[in-house]
mmCIF file of C-alpha atoms in Angstrom:
data_model
loop_
_atom_site.group_PDB
_atom_site.id
_atom_site.type_symbol
_atom_site.label_atom_id
_atom_site.label_comp_id
_atom_site.label_asym_id
_atom_site.label_seq_id
_atom_site.Cartn_x
_atom_site.Cartn_y
_atom_site.Cartn_z
ATOM 1 C CA MET Q 28 0.000 0.000 0.000
ATOM 2 C CA GLY Q 29 1.427 3.379 -1.018
ATOM 3 C CA LEU Q 30 1.696 6.516 1.134
ATOM 4 C CA LYS Q 31 -1.344 8.154 -0.550
ATOM 5 C CA GLU Q 32 -3.526 5.122 0.108
ATOM 6 C CA LYS Q 33 -2.387 4.985 3.748
ATOM 7 C CA LEU Q 34 -3.260 8.671 4.233
ATOM 8 C CA GLU Q 35 -6.720 8.112 2.737
ATOM 9 C CA GLU Q 36 -7.253 5.098 4.986
ATOM 10 C CA MET Q 37 -6.262 7.131 8.053
ATOM 11 C CA LYS Q 38 -8.646 9.962 7.055
ATOM 12 C CA ALA Q 39 -11.497 7.494 6.563
ATOM 13 C CA LYS Q 40 -10.782 5.927 9.949
ATOM 14 C CA ARG Q 41 -10.791 9.332 11.642
ATOM 15 C CA ARG Q 42 -14.072 10.236 9.923
ATOM 16 C CA LYS Q 43 -15.640 7.015 11.144
ATOM 17 C CA GLN Q 44 -14.401 7.636 14.687
ATOM 18 C CA GLU Q 45 -15.779 11.187 14.557
ATOM 19 C CA GLU Q 46 -19.158 9.917 13.372
ATOM 20 C CA MET Q 47 -19.244 7.349 16.164
ATOM 21 C CA ARG Q 48 -18.271 10.016 18.703
ATOM 22 C CA LYS Q 49 -20.972 12.333 17.375
ATOM 23 C CA GLU Q 50 -23.640 9.590 17.492
ATOM 24 C CA LYS Q 51 -22.652 8.656 21.058
ATOM 25 C CA LEU Q 52 -22.744 12.310 22.095
ATOM 26 C CA ILE Q 53 -26.205 12.840 20.611
ATOM 27 C CA GLU Q 54 -27.502 9.575 22.069
ATOM 28 C CA GLU Q 55 -26.205 10.082 25.629
ATOM 29 C CA GLU Q 56 -26.438 13.848 26.050
ATOM 30 C CA ILE Q 57 -29.510 14.656 23.970
ATOM 31 C CA ILE Q 58 -31.739 11.677 23.098
ATOM 32 C CA GLU Q 59 -31.639 10.038 26.551
ATOM 33 C CA PRO Q 60 -32.416 13.281 28.467
ATOM 34 C CA ILE Q 61 -35.304 14.001 26.091
ATOM 35 C CA VAL Q 62 -36.710 10.482 26.554
ATOM 36 C CA ALA Q 63 -36.379 10.938 30.327
ATOM 37 C CA GLY Q 64 -38.685 13.955 30.256
ATOM 38 C CA GLU Q 65 -41.916 13.367 32.171
ATOM 39 C CA THR Q 66 -44.264 15.168 29.784
ATOM 40 C CA GLU Q 67 -44.374 15.885 26.040
ATOM 41 C CA GLU Q 68 -44.026 19.587 26.833
ATOM 42 C CA GLU Q 69 -40.804 18.988 28.791
ATOM 43 C CA LYS Q 70 -39.427 16.714 26.049
ATOM 44 C CA ALA Q 71 -40.242 19.321 23.416
ATOM 45 C CA ARG Q 72 -38.515 22.047 25.431
ATOM 46 C CA LYS Q 73 -35.370 19.907 25.778
ATOM 47 C CA LEU Q 74 -35.358 19.233 22.045
ATOM 48 C CA VAL Q 75 -35.583 22.939 21.223
ATOM 49 C CA MET Q 76 -32.730 23.760 23.622
ATOM 50 C CA ALA Q 77 -30.547 20.961 22.216
ATOM 51 C CA VAL Q 78 -30.987 22.139 18.635
ATOM 52 C CA LYS Q 79 -30.472 25.774 19.645
ATOM 53 C CA GLU Q 80 -27.284 25.140 21.662
ATOM 54 C CA ASN Q 81 -25.644 22.829 19.099
ATOM 55 C CA PRO Q 82 -25.738 24.689 15.763
ATOM 56 C CA GLY Q 83 -23.211 22.350 14.162
ATOM 57 C CA LEU Q 84 -25.324 19.281 15.009
ATOM 58 C CA ARG Q 85 -28.836 20.626 14.293
ATOM 59 C CA GLU Q 86 -29.612 18.402 11.326
ATOM 60 C CA ASP Q 87 -28.124 15.298 13.001
ATOM 61 C CA ILE Q 88 -30.029 15.887 16.249
ATOM 62 C CA VAL Q 89 -33.408 16.286 14.571
ATOM 63 C CA LYS Q 90 -32.742 13.254 12.360
ATOM 64 C CA LYS Q 91 -31.893 11.066 15.370
ATOM 65 C CA VAL Q 92 -34.918 12.330 17.306
ATOM 66 C CA ASP Q 93 -37.155 11.556 14.328
ATOM 67 C CA GLU Q 94 -35.723 8.019 14.133
ATOM 68 C CA ALA Q 95 -36.009 7.356 17.890
ATOM 69 C CA ASP Q 96 -38.970 5.060 18.647
ATOM 70 C CA GLU Q 97 -39.172 6.406 22.208
ATOM 71 C CA ILE Q 98 -39.923 9.952 20.989
ATOM 72 C CA SER Q 99 -43.376 10.493 19.522
ATOM 73 C CA GLN Q 100 -44.359 12.684 16.574
ATOM 74 C CA GLY Q 101 -46.279 14.778 19.088
ATOM 75 C CA VAL Q 102 -43.022 15.825 20.757
ATOM 76 C CA ILE Q 103 -41.540 17.011 17.465
ATOM 77 C CA ASP Q 104 -44.735 18.899 16.583
ATOM 78 C CA ARG Q 105 -44.859 20.567 19.991
ATOM 79 C CA ALA Q 106 -41.157 21.484 19.735
ATOM 80 C CA ALA Q 107 -41.689 23.110 16.321
ATOM 81 C CA VAL Q 108 -44.547 25.251 17.654
ATOM 82 C CA THR Q 109 -42.567 26.123 20.797
ATOM 83 C CA ALA Q 110 -39.612 27.275 18.693
ATOM 84 C CA ALA Q 111 -41.848 29.338 16.394
ATOM 85 C CA ASN Q 112 -43.514 31.094 19.348
ATOM 86 C CA SER Q 113 -40.231 31.936 21.084
ATOM 87 C CA GLU Q 114 -38.550 35.291 20.494
ATOM 88 C CA THR Q 115 -35.176 33.893 21.545
ATOM 89 C CA VAL Q 116 -35.079 30.866 19.240
ATOM 90 C CA PRO Q 117 -33.484 31.551 15.814
ATOM 91 C CA ASN Q 118 -35.521 30.867 12.662
ATOM 92 C CA GLU Q 119 -32.935 28.267 11.643
ATOM 93 C CA VAL Q 120 -33.874 26.166 14.691
ATOM 94 C CA THR Q 121 -37.608 26.473 13.938
ATOM 95 C CA VAL Q 122 -37.099 25.447 10.318
ATOM 96 C CA GLU Q 123 -34.863 22.476 11.175
ATOM 97 C CA ILE Q 124 -37.361 21.035 13.655
ATOM 98 C CA GLY Q 125 -40.289 22.014 11.413
ATOM 99 C CA LYS Q 126 -38.920 19.860 8.593
ATOM 100 C CA LYS Q 127 -39.819 16.756 10.619
ATOM 101 C CA ALA Q 128 -43.117 18.098 11.939
ATOM 102 C CA SER Q 129 -46.486 16.959 10.612
ATOM 103 C CA ASP Q 130 -47.989 18.893 7.680
ATOM 104 C CA LYS Q 131 -50.653 20.466 9.871
ATOM 105 C CA THR Q 132 -48.071 21.628 12.408
ATOM 106 C CA THR Q 133 -45.827 23.006 9.663
ATOM 107 C CA VAL Q 134 -48.678 25.196 8.446
ATOM 108 C CA GLN Q 135 -49.159 26.378 12.036
ATOM 109 C CA VAL Q 136 -45.444 27.159 12.362
ATOM 110 C CA LEU Q 137 -45.617 29.304 9.225
ATOM 111 C CA GLN Q 138 -47.867 31.698 11.154
ATOM 112 C CA ASP Q 139 -44.626 33.076 12.660
ATOM 113 C CA GLU Q 140 -44.436 36.544 11.090
ATOM 114 C CA SER Q 141 -40.709 36.984 11.734
ATOM 115 C CA MET Q 142 -39.669 34.139 9.433
ATOM 116 C CA PRO Q 143 -38.043 35.402 6.199
ATOM 117 C CA VAL Q 144 -39.367 34.398 2.784
ATOM 118 C CA SER Q 145 -36.454 32.064 1.998
ATOM 119 C CA LYS Q 146 -37.024 30.073 5.204
ATOM 120 C CA ARG Q 147 -40.772 29.979 4.590
ATOM 121 C CA VAL Q 148 -40.271 28.463 1.161
ATOM 122 C CA GLU Q 149 -37.758 25.948 2.517
ATOM 123 C CA LEU Q 150 -40.158 24.833 5.248
ATOM 124 C CA ALA Q 151 -43.243 24.800 3.014
ATOM 125 C CA GLY Q 152 -41.345 22.538 0.605
ATOM 126 C CA THR Q 153 -41.401 19.711 3.187
ATOM 127 C CA ILE Q 154 -45.214 19.494 3.194
ATOM 128 C CA ASN Q 155 -46.693 16.433 1.457
ATOM 129 C CA SER Q 156 -50.449 17.058 1.617
ATOM 130 C CA GLU Q 157 -51.701 19.109 -1.345
ATOM 131 C CA GLU Q 158 -54.373 20.707 0.834
ATOM 132 C CA GLN Q 159 -51.791 21.772 3.405
ATOM 133 C CA GLN Q 160 -49.420 22.936 0.642
ATOM 134 C CA ILE Q 161 -52.114 25.349 -0.573
ATOM 135 C CA ALA Q 162 -52.779 26.503 2.991
ATOM 136 C CA ALA Q 163 -49.052 27.071 3.587
ATOM 137 C CA SER Q 164 -48.641 28.986 0.330
ATOM 138 C CA TYR Q 165 -51.559 31.269 1.186
ATOM 139 C CA ILE Q 166 -50.180 31.936 4.684
ATOM 140 C CA ASN Q 167 -46.729 32.761 3.287
ATOM 141 C CA ILE Q 168 -48.172 35.254 0.798
ATOM 142 C CA LYS Q 169 -50.399 36.791 3.464
ATOM 143 C CA ARG Q 170 -47.402 37.201 5.788
ATOM 144 C CA LEU Q 171 -45.579 39.028 3.005
ATOM 145 C CA TYR Q 172 -48.579 41.368 2.740
ATOM 146 C CA ASN Q 173 -48.586 41.972 6.514
ATOM 147 C CA SER Q 174 -44.842 42.676 6.509
ATOM 148 C CA LEU Q 175 -45.199 45.633 4.117
ATOM 149 C CA ASN Q 176 -44.971 48.473 6.621
ATOM 150 C CA GLY Q 177 -42.830 50.614 4.345
ATOM 151 C CA LEU Q 178 -41.826 50.844 0.713
ATOM 152 C CA VAL Q 179 -39.982 47.779 -0.569
ATOM 153 C CA PRO Q 180 -37.970 48.223 -3.793
ATOM 154 C CA GLN Q 181 -40.213 46.824 -6.508
ATOM 155 C CA GLU Q 182 -37.578 44.457 -7.930
ATOM 156 C CA GLU Q 183 -36.979 43.038 -4.445
ATOM 157 C CA LEU Q 184 -40.695 42.545 -3.927
ATOM 158 C CA VAL Q 185 -41.070 40.849 -7.309
ATOM 159 C CA GLY Q 186 -38.241 38.477 -6.380
ATOM 160 C CA LYS Q 187 -39.980 37.522 -3.130
ATOM 161 C CA ILE Q 188 -43.315 36.959 -4.874
ATOM 162 C CA LYS Q 189 -41.729 34.787 -7.567
ATOM 163 C CA THR Q 190 -39.998 32.738 -4.876
ATOM 164 C CA LEU Q 191 -43.315 32.176 -3.095
ATOM 165 C CA LEU Q 192 -45.048 31.225 -6.357
ATOM 166 C CA GLU Q 193 -42.423 28.652 -7.431
ATOM 167 C CA ASN Q 194 -44.204 25.744 -5.723
ATOM 168 C CA SER Q 195 -47.611 27.406 -5.449
ATOM 169 C CA LYS Q 196 -50.782 25.857 -6.895
ATOM 170 C CA LYS Q 197 -51.768 29.406 -7.932
ATOM 171 C CA THR Q 198 -55.334 29.071 -6.685
ATOM 172 C CA ASP Q 199 -57.688 32.048 -6.952
ATOM 173 C CA ARG Q 200 -57.241 32.650 -3.227
ATOM 174 C CA GLU Q 201 -53.454 32.767 -3.526
ATOM 175 C CA LEU Q 202 -53.555 35.003 -6.605
ATOM 176 C CA HIS Q 203 -55.965 37.410 -4.918
ATOM 177 C CA GLN Q 204 -53.500 37.716 -2.038
ATOM 178 C CA ILE Q 205 -50.714 38.390 -4.559
ATOM 179 C CA TYR Q 206 -52.851 41.196 -6.016
ATOM 180 C CA LYS Q 207 -53.187 42.637 -2.509
ATOM 181 C CA VAL Q 208 -49.405 42.544 -2.027
ATOM 182 C CA LEU Q 209 -48.873 44.404 -5.312
ATOM 183 C CA ALA Q 210 -51.630 46.889 -4.478
ATOM 184 C CA LYS Q 211 -50.279 47.636 -1.003
ATOM 185 C CA ASN Q 212 -46.709 48.263 -2.142
ATOM 186 C CA SER Q 213 -47.967 50.322 -5.094
ATOM 187 C CA ALA Q 214 -50.091 52.420 -2.722
ATOM 188 C CA ILE Q 215 -47.061 53.082 -0.533
ATOM 189 C CA LEU Q 216 -45.054 54.081 -3.625
ATOM 190 C CA TYR Q 217 -47.874 56.345 -4.862
ATOM 191 C CA HIS Q 218 -48.164 57.968 -1.422
ATOM 192 C CA GLU Q 219 -44.460 58.472 -0.785
ATOM 193 C CA ARG Q 220 -43.317 59.316 -4.328
ATOM 194 C CA ASN Q 221 -45.950 61.844 -5.425
ATOM 195 C CA GLY Q 222 -48.159 59.568 -7.535
ATOM 196 C CA SER Q 223 -45.466 57.230 -8.872
ATOM 197 C CA LEU Q 224 -46.296 53.689 -10.006
ATOM 198 C CA ASN Q 225 -44.137 50.861 -11.332
ATOM 199 C CA MET Q 226 -46.354 48.821 -13.632
ATOM 200 C CA ARG Q 227 -43.402 47.204 -15.392
ATOM 201 C CA SER Q 228 -42.492 45.324 -12.219
ATOM 202 C CA MET Q 229 -46.100 44.319 -11.613
ATOM 203 C CA GLU Q 230 -46.236 42.838 -15.128
ATOM 204 C CA GLN Q 231 -43.342 40.544 -14.211
ATOM 205 C CA VAL Q 232 -45.691 38.814 -11.774
ATOM 206 C CA VAL Q 233 -49.138 39.107 -13.378
ATOM 207 C CA PRO Q 234 -50.130 40.095 -16.959
ATOM 208 C CA LEU Q 235 -51.505 43.623 -17.124
ATOM 209 C CA ASN Q 236 -54.905 42.572 -18.470
ATOM 210 C CA GLU Q 237 -55.366 40.322 -15.429
ATOM 211 C CA LEU Q 238 -54.501 43.215 -13.112
ATOM 212 C CA ILE Q 239 -57.088 45.376 -14.872
ATOM 213 C CA ARG Q 240 -59.675 42.584 -14.695
ATOM 214 C CA ALA Q 241 -58.956 42.182 -10.957
ATOM 215 C CA GLY Q 242 -59.590 45.910 -10.428
ATOM 216 C CA MET Q 243 -56.007 46.774 -9.467
ATOM 217 C CA PRO Q 244 -56.442 50.592 -9.671
ATOM 218 C CA LYS Q 245 -59.315 50.362 -7.165
ATOM 219 C CA MET Q 246 -57.355 47.958 -4.944
ATOM 220 C CA ILE Q 247 -54.449 50.422 -4.873
ATOM 221 C CA GLU Q 248 -56.864 53.197 -3.874
ATOM 222 C CA GLU Q 249 -58.219 51.117 -0.980
ATOM 223 C CA GLU Q 250 -54.685 50.452 0.282
ATOM 224 C CA TYR Q 251 -53.782 54.127 -0.248
ATOM 225 C CA MET Q 252 -56.694 55.317 1.915
ATOM 226 C CA CYS Q 253 -55.395 53.159 4.784
ATOM 227 C CA LEU Q 254 -52.077 55.041 4.680
ATOM 228 C CA LEU Q 255 -53.548 58.505 5.200
ATOM 229 C CA ASP Q 256 -53.334 60.276 8.533
ATOM 230 C CA GLU Q 257 -56.572 61.356 10.193
ATOM 231 C CA ASP Q 258 -56.588 64.865 8.700
ATOM 232 C CA GLU Q 259 -54.659 64.046 5.499
ATOM 233 C CA GLU Q 260 -56.456 64.711 2.239
ATOM 234 C CA SER Q 261 -56.445 62.024 -0.444
ATOM 235 C CA LYS Q 262 -54.515 62.862 -3.618
ATOM 236 C CA TYR Q 263 -55.316 59.571 -5.317
ATOM 237 C CA ASN Q 264 -56.873 59.926 -8.777
ATOM 238 C CA LEU Q 265 -58.653 56.655 -9.627
ATOM 239 C CA GLU Q 266 -59.538 57.670 -13.189
ATOM 240 C CA GLU Q 267 -55.990 58.779 -13.966
ATOM 241 C CA VAL Q 268 -54.478 55.583 -12.521
ATOM 242 C CA THR Q 269 -56.986 53.408 -14.399
ATOM 243 C CA ASN Q 270 -56.061 55.184 -17.620
ATOM 244 C CA ARG Q 271 -52.379 54.496 -16.960
ATOM 245 C CA PHE Q 272 -53.113 50.770 -16.832
ATOM 246 C CA LEU Q 273 -55.306 50.923 -19.931
ATOM 247 C CA LYS Q 274 -52.716 52.967 -21.842
ATOM 248 C CA ARG Q 275 -49.899 50.552 -21.105
ATOM 249 C CA GLU Q 276 -52.026 47.546 -22.077
ATOM 250 C CA ALA Q 277 -53.135 49.267 -25.307
ATOM 251 C CA GLN Q 278 -49.491 49.993 -26.152
ATOM 252 C CA ARG Q 279 -48.647 46.337 -25.540
ATOM 253 C CA VAL Q 280 -51.443 45.244 -27.881
ATOM 254 C CA VAL Q 281 -50.237 47.580 -30.650
ATOM 255 C CA ARG Q 282 -46.624 46.470 -30.212
ATOM 256 C CA GLU Q 283 -47.526 42.782 -30.378
ATOM 257 C CA ALA Q 284 -49.799 43.341 -33.396
ATOM 258 C CA LYS Q 285 -46.987 45.086 -35.301
ATOM 259 C CA ASN Q 286 -44.486 42.350 -34.473
ATOM 260 C CA THR Q 287 -46.755 39.423 -35.290
ATOM 261 C CA GLY Q 288 -48.680 40.915 -38.194
ATOM 262 C CA VAL Q 289 -52.083 40.041 -36.757
ATOM 263 C CA SER Q 290 -55.008 42.339 -35.983
ATOM 264 C CA VAL Q 291 -55.259 44.197 -32.673
ATOM 265 C CA GLY Q 292 -58.691 42.654 -32.139
ATOM 266 C CA SER Q 293 -57.227 39.151 -31.981
ATOM 267 C CA ILE Q 294 -54.669 40.204 -29.348
ATOM 268 C CA ILE Q 295 -56.936 42.082 -26.957
ATOM 269 C CA GLU Q 296 -57.406 40.057 -23.774
ATOM 270 C CA ASP Q 297 -60.333 40.011 -21.354
ATOM 271 C CA MET Q 298 -60.111 43.041 -19.043
ATOM 272 C CA GLY Q 299 -63.417 42.567 -17.288
ATOM 273 C CA ASN Q 300 -66.253 45.061 -17.188
ATOM 274 C CA LEU Q 301 -64.832 48.275 -18.635
ATOM 275 C CA SER Q 302 -67.026 51.357 -18.620
ATOM 276 C CA GLU Q 303 -67.960 53.005 -21.907
ATOM 277 C CA GLU Q 304 -65.470 55.799 -21.178
ATOM 278 C CA GLU Q 305 -62.688 53.285 -20.463
ATOM 279 C CA VAL Q 306 -63.401 51.418 -23.699
ATOM 280 C CA GLU Q 307 -63.251 54.666 -25.691
ATOM 281 C CA TYR Q 308 -59.999 55.692 -23.994
ATOM 282 C CA PHE Q 309 -58.456 52.294 -24.787
ATOM 283 C CA LEU Q 310 -59.460 52.632 -28.461
ATOM 284 C CA GLU Q 311 -58.082 56.177 -28.549
ATOM 285 C CA VAL Q 312 -54.685 54.951 -27.347
ATOM 286 C CA LEU Q 313 -54.753 52.148 -29.924
ATOM 287 C CA ALA Q 314 -55.373 54.674 -32.714
ATOM 288 C CA LYS Q 315 -52.668 57.072 -31.505
ATOM 289 C CA ASN Q 316 -50.039 54.336 -31.385
ATOM 290 C CA ASN Q 317 -50.890 52.809 -34.770
ATOM 291 C CA GLU Q 318 -51.823 55.189 -37.583
ATOM 292 C CA ASN Q 319 -52.631 52.263 -39.901
ATOM 293 C CA LEU Q 320 -55.635 51.126 -37.892
ATOM 294 C CA THR Q 321 -58.858 51.358 -39.887
ATOM 295 C CA ASP Q 322 -62.330 52.131 -38.598
ATOM 296 C CA LEU Q 323 -63.104 48.440 -39.050
ATOM 297 C CA ASP Q 324 -60.110 47.470 -36.858
ATOM 298 C CA LEU Q 325 -61.329 49.798 -34.114
ATOM 299 C CA GLU Q 326 -64.887 48.534 -34.411
ATOM 300 C CA ILE Q 327 -63.696 44.941 -34.021
ATOM 301 C CA ALA Q 328 -61.639 45.987 -30.999
ATOM 302 C CA ARG Q 329 -64.668 47.769 -29.522
ATOM 303 C CA HIS Q 330 -66.796 44.663 -30.042
ATOM 304 C CA LYS Q 331 -64.143 42.485 -28.373
ATOM 305 C CA LEU Q 332 -64.050 44.757 -25.309
ATOM 306 C CA SER Q 333 -67.838 44.986 -25.129
ATOM 307 C CA GLU Q 334 -68.110 41.217 -25.602
ATOM 308 C CA ASN Q 335 -66.196 40.656 -22.366
ATOM 309 C CA GLU Q 336 -68.627 42.914 -20.541
ATOM 310 C CA GLN Q 337 -71.645 41.150 -22.053
ATOM 311 C CA GLU Q 338 -70.344 37.705 -21.083
ATOM 312 C CA ASN Q 339 -69.918 38.783 -17.475
ATOM 313 C CA TYR Q 340 -73.385 40.354 -17.507
ATOM 314 C CA ASN Q 341 -74.931 37.094 -18.725
ATOM 315 C CA VAL Q 342 -73.347 35.175 -15.857
ATOM 316 C CA LYS Q 343 -74.847 37.660 -13.391
ATOM 317 C CA ASP Q 344 -78.244 37.186 -15.047
ATOM 318 C CA LEU Q 345 -77.949 33.431 -14.734
ATOM 319 C CA ILE Q 346 -77.094 33.667 -11.039
ATOM 320 C CA SER Q 347 -80.025 35.991 -10.393
ATOM 321 C CA GLU Q 348 -82.381 33.470 -12.036
ATOM 322 C CA VAL Q 349 -81.202 30.702 -9.732
ATOM 323 C CA VAL Q 350 -80.831 32.665 -6.474
ATOM 324 C CA GLU Q 351 -84.011 34.196 -5.120
ATOM 325 C CA GLU Q 352 -84.054 37.664 -3.604
ATOM 326 C CA GLY Q 353 -83.498 37.917 0.132
ATOM 327 C CA VAL Q 354 -80.725 35.295 0.296
ATOM 328 C CA PRO Q 355 -78.586 35.832 3.447
ATOM 329 C CA LYS Q 356 -75.205 37.461 2.831
ATOM 330 C CA GLU Q 357 -73.262 34.360 3.929
ATOM 331 C CA GLN Q 358 -75.245 32.146 1.547
ATOM 332 C CA GLY Q 359 -74.780 34.642 -1.282
ATOM 333 C CA GLU Q 360 -71.022 34.697 -0.696
ATOM 334 C CA LYS Q 361 -71.044 30.899 -0.805
ATOM 335 C CA TYR Q 362 -72.750 30.955 -4.225
ATOM 336 C CA VAL Q 363 -70.263 33.515 -5.540
ATOM 337 C CA SER Q 364 -67.363 31.424 -4.191
ATOM 338 C CA ILE Q 365 -68.694 28.354 -6.011
ATOM 339 C CA MET Q 366 -69.089 30.318 -9.264
ATOM 340 C CA ASN Q 367 -65.517 31.610 -9.010
ATOM 341 C CA GLN Q 368 -64.214 28.029 -8.914
ATOM 342 C CA LEU Q 369 -65.853 27.077 -12.216
ATOM 343 C CA SER Q 370 -63.880 27.074 -15.458
ATOM 344 C CA GLU Q 371 -65.158 28.750 -18.620
ATOM 345 C CA ASP Q 372 -66.380 25.394 -20.011
ATOM 346 C CA GLU Q 373 -68.122 24.587 -16.733
ATOM 347 C CA LEU Q 374 -69.859 27.992 -16.744
ATOM 348 C CA LYS Q 375 -71.088 27.356 -20.274
ATOM 349 C CA ALA Q 376 -72.358 23.934 -19.208
ATOM 350 C CA LEU Q 377 -74.150 25.575 -16.271
ATOM 351 C CA GLU Q 378 -75.730 28.090 -18.634
ATOM 352 C CA ASP Q 379 -77.014 25.233 -20.836
ATOM 353 C CA CYS Q 380 -78.446 23.494 -17.763
ATOM 354 C CA ILE Q 381 -80.273 26.665 -16.732
ATOM 355 C CA ASN Q 382 -81.575 27.440 -20.226
ATOM 356 C CA SER Q 383 -82.815 23.861 -20.648
ATOM 357 C CA GLY Q 384 -84.818 24.099 -17.434
ATOM 358 C CA LEU Q 385 -82.795 21.339 -15.728
ATOM 359 C CA ILE Q 386 -81.736 23.552 -12.800
ATOM 360 C CA LYS Q 387 -85.298 24.770 -12.280
ATOM 361 C CA ASN Q 388 -86.645 21.207 -12.288
ATOM 362 C CA LEU Q 389 -83.976 19.999 -9.877
ATOM 363 C CA SER Q 390 -84.668 22.897 -7.494
ATOM 364 C CA THR Q 391 -88.201 21.511 -6.911
ATOM 365 C CA LYS Q 392 -86.814 18.157 -5.737
ATOM 366 C CA SER Q 393 -85.560 17.164 -2.310
ATOM 367 C CA GLU Q 394 -81.806 16.862 -1.699
ATOM 368 C CA GLU Q 395 -82.022 13.056 -1.826
ATOM 369 C CA GLU Q 396 -84.041 13.124 -5.055
ATOM 370 C CA ARG Q 397 -81.602 15.576 -6.665
ATOM 371 C CA LYS Q 398 -78.731 13.269 -5.805
ATOM 372 C CA GLY Q 399 -80.543 10.372 -7.435
ATOM 373 C CA TYR Q 400 -81.217 12.328 -10.641
ATOM 374 C CA LEU Q 401 -77.597 13.574 -10.841
ATOM 375 C CA ASP Q 402 -76.193 10.068 -10.214
ATOM 376 C CA ALA Q 403 -78.358 8.778 -13.055
ATOM 377 C CA ILE Q 404 -77.170 11.544 -15.411
ATOM 378 C CA ASN Q 405 -73.497 10.931 -14.559
ATOM 379 C CA SER Q 406 -73.948 7.191 -15.016
ATOM 380 C CA SER Q 407 -75.511 7.745 -18.437
ATOM 381 C CA ILE Q 408 -72.651 10.034 -19.495
ATOM 382 C CA LYS Q 409 -70.027 7.501 -18.392
ATOM 383 C CA LYS Q 410 -71.801 4.685 -20.242
ATOM 384 C CA ARG Q 411 -71.906 6.789 -23.397
ATOM 385 C CA GLU Q 412 -68.167 7.557 -23.079
ATOM 386 C CA LEU Q 413 -67.408 3.836 -22.713
ATOM 387 C CA MET Q 414 -69.499 3.053 -25.792
ATOM 388 C CA GLU Q 415 -67.659 5.704 -27.819
ATOM 389 C CA LYS Q 416 -64.284 4.315 -26.672
ATOM 390 C CA ALA Q 417 -65.394 0.808 -27.646
ATOM 391 C CA LYS Q 418 -66.449 1.985 -31.116
ATOM 392 C CA THR Q 419 -63.138 3.793 -31.596
ATOM 393 C CA ALA Q 420 -61.115 0.772 -30.465
ATOM 394 C CA LYS Q 421 -63.045 -1.501 -32.822
ATOM 395 C CA LYS Q 422 -62.502 0.848 -35.749
ATOM 396 C CA LEU Q 423 -58.767 1.176 -35.079
ATOM 397 C CA SER Q 424 -58.366 -2.595 -34.869
ATOM 398 C CA ARG Q 425 -59.614 -2.901 -38.465
ATOM 399 C CA GLU Q 426 -57.732 0.003 -39.969
ATOM 400 C CA GLU Q 427 -54.150 1.072 -39.886
ATOM 401 C CA MET Q 428 -53.751 4.258 -37.902
ATOM 402 C CA PRO Q 429 -52.699 7.142 -40.217
ATOM 403 C CA LYS Q 430 -49.421 8.844 -39.580
ATOM 404 C CA VAL Q 431 -49.599 12.486 -38.553
ATOM 405 C CA ASN Q 432 -46.957 15.051 -39.293
ATOM 406 C CA ARG Q 433 -46.625 17.450 -36.391
ATOM 407 C CA ALA Q 434 -45.286 20.970 -36.580
ATOM 408 C CA GLU Q 435 -44.504 23.270 -33.707
ATOM 409 C CA ARG Q 436 -45.686 26.834 -33.838
ATOM 410 C CA LYS Q 437 -43.227 29.457 -32.669
ATOM 411 C CA ASP Q 438 -44.659 32.064 -30.248
ATOM 412 C CA GLY Q 439 -44.353 35.492 -31.792
ATOM 413 C CA GLY Q 440 -44.894 37.431 -28.536
ATOM 414 C CA ILE Q 441 -42.314 39.860 -27.205
ATOM 415 C CA GLU Q 442 -41.339 40.924 -23.750
ATOM 416 C CA ILE Q 443 -42.597 44.363 -22.728
ATOM 417 C CA GLU Q 444 -39.980 46.828 -21.653
#
């Protein structure tokens, strides 16, 4: 054996001895005292202190505790909550213990407002349950909103939001909270910088048409009003801010139309219920930024914008036909919440059900009878799908499947400056 091999063997031996020494230390000085604790609360407190006082062994300690049969999951969960509620325990300790906590406890630990975004994301990444993942994501975004007590540089804020959204399910609830974060920071900027706004940074998180559809100018105003002192007069101009959003979106539409060679009407996205004045302003900006637009182009654009409004109006009509007047507020909010969860195809299917009289007929039945009718309908649909699949399979078994040439379409969109 050469000198190099002997040195490597000696290093390996020392590493093994160090590992054995470390395991013995953790077993005798940490695991055994924790096991000896009379109550779960005492055991949890000892675990927190051990992890806090041995920064170099944090991961090893928690791993050994998690593997120890004598220490229950309840002890780890209680320790994680204890660490999160303590002002003297570093976030690193909370996160390390929280990694081995149950999903439900991890979500509870994330209520700690002092935990930075990076640690929140690290801890939320250990959750297995999809339901708890969504709950954790929402809490993390809400904590970011609550932490905005002063102006945060927009690029820094965008970075934090993107980090939180990396593993997010992007549910409506989460996205609404993101809108609130953007609105609050924008309100602070508007208040402190004499009406300034940074829409470019907002667009890095959410497309501008979505912000308009969500009512971002109004959301900013609501956050702005909360910033005013008792005798301070509001300087917020809702119409002017709304026009800023509309102008920037109109400029984006014109830019994309010029670069892709398609009509502006085909690029315009849903911006919700725009007023007649807002529609006219949007069209005016389109015309100013593209001299080649014809009256027909503008009329198509106007129809597209009005179409969005009409579609939303129809949905309201459908709801009013189903929900009788005098419905309690809580029940009404429940209906609205259900409607918000439906996709566009599901809304269209609901509209067909209402127009056909199915909803009206079902509403006259008892809950048990309705369930029976719906089970029968679903069963019929499934049987029909199976029959169609059987027909298709039979046809393909007799004929050779044709070859299909596929071509990928390159996206012609451009990034907005």
